[in-house]
Amino acid sequence: MEDTIEIARETPLGADLAELHTRHATAMHEDTPPESIHMLPPDALAAPGISFFVMRQAGRPVGMGALKRIAPDEGEIKSMHILSEMRGQGLAQRMLEQLISAARDEGMARLYLETGSQDSFAPARQLYLRAGFAECGPYVGYQPDPNSVFLMRAI
């Protein structure tokens, strides 16, 4: 019997989320210079204006994603991560759909995100492009960076 995958809003400070945050940070640092890493630590993800979601399989956290309001009708996807051993099952697509749905529910008309330009980020870029995101310039708070790709989608 296959374990059900569930996605729900949670606090990013949950005690059982340490491994997920650590593995996300490790992955971001593998081939990205520190000055080009824009992920938020758990305490920053707990700030007002950020909705944090956890994907669980049989209670175990296997993925996360956050939605940050950056303007009255705009949001940014932050810290989207699926554990490496869980990839290839469509889970990133499910998390992305959850974040897009939450953004619509919160009255957002546009979503932005920043991801890496390195080859290791190619699957993420492909996911976002398939979901209707298109390249754009740096948006609020970002500067041009050869290690970054900026994407936007109207929702």
Short mmCIF file of C-alpha atoms in Angstrom, two decimals:
data_model
loop_
_atom_site.label_atom_id
_atom_site.label_comp_id
_atom_site.label_asym_id
_atom_site.label_seq_id
_atom_site.Cartn_x
_atom_site.Cartn_y
_atom_site.Cartn_z
CA MET A 1 0.00 0.00 0.00
CA GLU A 2 1.38 3.37 -1.03
CA ASP A 3 1.72 6.06 1.62
CA THR A 4 -0.41 9.13 1.04
CA ILE A 5 1.30 12.43 0.39
CA GLU A 6 -0.18 15.39 2.26
CA ILE A 7 0.66 19.09 2.01
CA ALA A 8 -0.36 21.48 4.77
CA ARG A 9 0.53 24.88 6.17
CA GLU A 10 2.87 24.54 9.11
CA THR A 11 5.41 26.56 11.02
CA PRO A 12 8.89 26.33 9.49
CA LEU A 13 10.19 26.01 13.05
CA GLY A 14 8.79 22.50 13.59
CA ALA A 15 11.25 20.24 15.40
CA ASP A 16 11.00 17.51 12.76
CA LEU A 17 11.88 19.88 9.90
CA ALA A 18 15.58 20.30 10.77
CA GLU A 19 16.74 17.62 8.31
CA LEU A 20 14.68 19.14 5.50
CA HIS A 21 16.10 22.63 6.10
CA THR A 22 19.65 21.28 6.44
CA ARG A 23 19.45 19.29 3.22
CA HIS A 24 18.00 22.28 1.37
CA ALA A 25 20.83 24.51 2.61
CA THR A 26 23.45 21.89 1.70
CA ALA A 27 22.03 21.57 -1.81
CA MET A 28 22.04 25.33 -2.29
CA HIS A 29 25.69 25.59 -1.21
CA GLU A 30 26.95 22.71 -3.40
CA ASP A 31 27.63 24.82 -6.49
CA THR A 32 26.38 28.33 -5.72
CA PRO A 33 28.62 31.06 -4.30
CA PRO A 34 27.35 32.29 -0.91
CA GLU A 35 26.60 35.79 -2.24
CA SER A 36 24.24 34.26 -4.82
CA ILE A 37 22.20 32.16 -2.36
CA HIS A 38 18.85 33.76 -1.59
CA MET A 39 17.18 31.08 0.53
CA LEU A 40 15.63 32.07 3.84
CA PRO A 41 16.51 30.35 7.12
CA PRO A 42 13.66 28.80 9.12
CA ASP A 43 13.23 31.79 11.45
CA ALA A 44 12.88 34.15 8.47
CA LEU A 45 10.34 31.79 6.88
CA ALA A 46 8.25 32.20 10.05
CA ALA A 47 7.87 35.96 9.46
CA PRO A 48 4.48 37.58 8.84
CA GLY A 49 3.55 37.63 5.16
CA ILE A 50 5.03 34.18 4.50
CA SER A 51 2.91 31.04 4.17
CA PHE A 52 4.99 27.90 4.70
CA PHE A 53 3.91 24.46 3.49
CA VAL A 54 5.26 21.02 4.36
CA MET A 55 4.80 17.90 2.26
CA ARG A 56 4.65 14.73 4.32
CA GLN A 57 4.61 11.04 3.48
CA ALA A 58 3.40 8.87 6.34
CA GLY A 59 4.14 11.80 8.68
CA ARG A 60 7.73 12.27 7.50
CA PRO A 61 8.57 15.67 6.00
CA VAL A 62 9.76 15.08 2.43
CA GLY A 63 9.29 18.53 0.90
CA MET A 64 8.62 22.17 1.62
CA GLY A 65 7.77 25.42 -0.08
CA ALA A 66 6.91 28.95 0.94
CA LEU A 67 4.93 31.80 -0.48
CA LYS A 68 6.09 35.31 0.41
CA ARG A 69 3.95 38.37 -0.28
CA ILE A 70 6.13 41.01 -1.95
CA ALA A 71 3.38 43.45 -3.00
CA PRO A 72 -0.39 43.63 -2.48
CA ASP A 73 -1.04 41.44 -5.54
CA GLU A 74 2.35 39.75 -5.98
CA GLY A 75 4.12 36.86 -4.33
CA GLU A 76 7.42 35.04 -4.46
CA ILE A 77 8.02 31.31 -4.17
CA LYS A 78 10.77 30.64 -1.61
CA SER A 79 12.59 27.57 -0.29
CA MET A 80 10.89 25.01 -2.50
CA HIS A 81 12.68 21.70 -1.92
CA ILE A 82 11.91 17.99 -2.27
CA LEU A 83 14.28 15.49 -0.68
CA SER A 84 16.54 14.01 -3.35
CA GLU A 85 15.41 10.42 -2.76
CA MET A 86 11.78 11.46 -3.31
CA ARG A 87 12.34 13.17 -6.66
CA GLY A 88 11.00 11.78 -9.92
CA GLN A 89 7.51 11.12 -8.52
CA GLY A 90 5.85 14.41 -9.44
CA LEU A 91 6.09 15.78 -5.90
CA ALA A 92 7.70 19.07 -6.93
CA GLN A 93 4.82 19.60 -9.36
CA ARG A 94 2.34 18.96 -6.55
CA MET A 95 4.10 21.42 -4.24
CA LEU A 96 4.22 24.04 -6.99
CA GLU A 97 0.50 23.58 -7.66
CA GLN A 98 -0.18 24.02 -3.93
CA LEU A 99 1.82 27.26 -3.84
CA ILE A 100 0.07 28.63 -6.94
CA SER A 101 -3.32 27.75 -5.48
CA ALA A 102 -2.45 29.41 -2.16
CA ALA A 103 -1.29 32.53 -4.01
CA ARG A 104 -4.60 32.73 -5.86
CA ASP A 105 -6.50 32.22 -2.59
CA GLU A 106 -4.50 35.09 -1.07
CA GLY A 107 -5.47 37.41 -3.94
CA MET A 108 -2.15 37.44 -5.77
CA ALA A 109 -2.14 38.02 -9.53
CA ARG A 110 1.56 37.35 -10.19
CA LEU A 111 4.17 35.01 -8.80
CA TYR A 112 7.93 35.41 -9.02
CA LEU A 113 10.84 33.18 -8.12
CA GLU A 114 14.61 33.09 -8.26
CA THR A 115 16.46 29.88 -9.01
CA GLY A 116 19.98 28.97 -9.98
CA SER A 117 21.46 29.19 -13.46
CA GLN A 118 23.80 26.24 -12.88
CA ASP A 119 23.20 22.83 -14.49
CA SER A 120 22.15 21.37 -11.14
CA PHE A 121 19.11 23.68 -11.22
CA ALA A 122 18.03 22.63 -14.75
CA PRO A 123 15.26 20.28 -13.50
CA ALA A 124 13.82 23.08 -11.35
CA ARG A 125 13.93 25.56 -14.23
CA GLN A 126 12.21 23.02 -16.50
CA LEU A 127 9.50 22.47 -13.88
CA TYR A 128 8.80 26.18 -13.60
CA LEU A 129 8.84 26.78 -17.36
CA ARG A 130 6.43 23.85 -17.91
CA ALA A 131 4.15 25.43 -15.29
CA GLY A 132 3.93 28.67 -17.27
CA PHE A 133 6.66 30.74 -15.69
CA ALA A 134 8.77 32.86 -18.04
CA GLU A 135 12.13 34.53 -17.57
CA CYS A 136 12.04 38.12 -16.36
CA GLY A 137 14.49 40.60 -14.93
CA PRO A 138 15.38 40.90 -11.27
CA TYR A 139 12.40 41.91 -9.17
CA VAL A 140 12.04 43.63 -5.81
CA GLY A 141 15.15 43.15 -3.66
CA TYR A 142 17.29 41.38 -6.27
CA GLN A 143 20.14 42.52 -8.48
CA PRO A 144 21.36 40.97 -11.73
CA ASP A 145 23.44 37.88 -10.93
CA PRO A 146 24.97 35.39 -13.39
CA ASN A 147 24.09 32.60 -10.92
CA SER A 148 20.38 33.54 -10.86
CA VAL A 149 17.46 33.04 -13.19
CA PHE A 150 14.38 35.15 -12.41
CA LEU A 151 10.95 33.90 -13.42
CA MET A 152 7.41 35.27 -13.32
CA ARG A 153 3.92 33.93 -13.99
CA ALA A 154 0.54 35.62 -14.02
CA ILE A 155 -1.99 33.52 -12.11
#
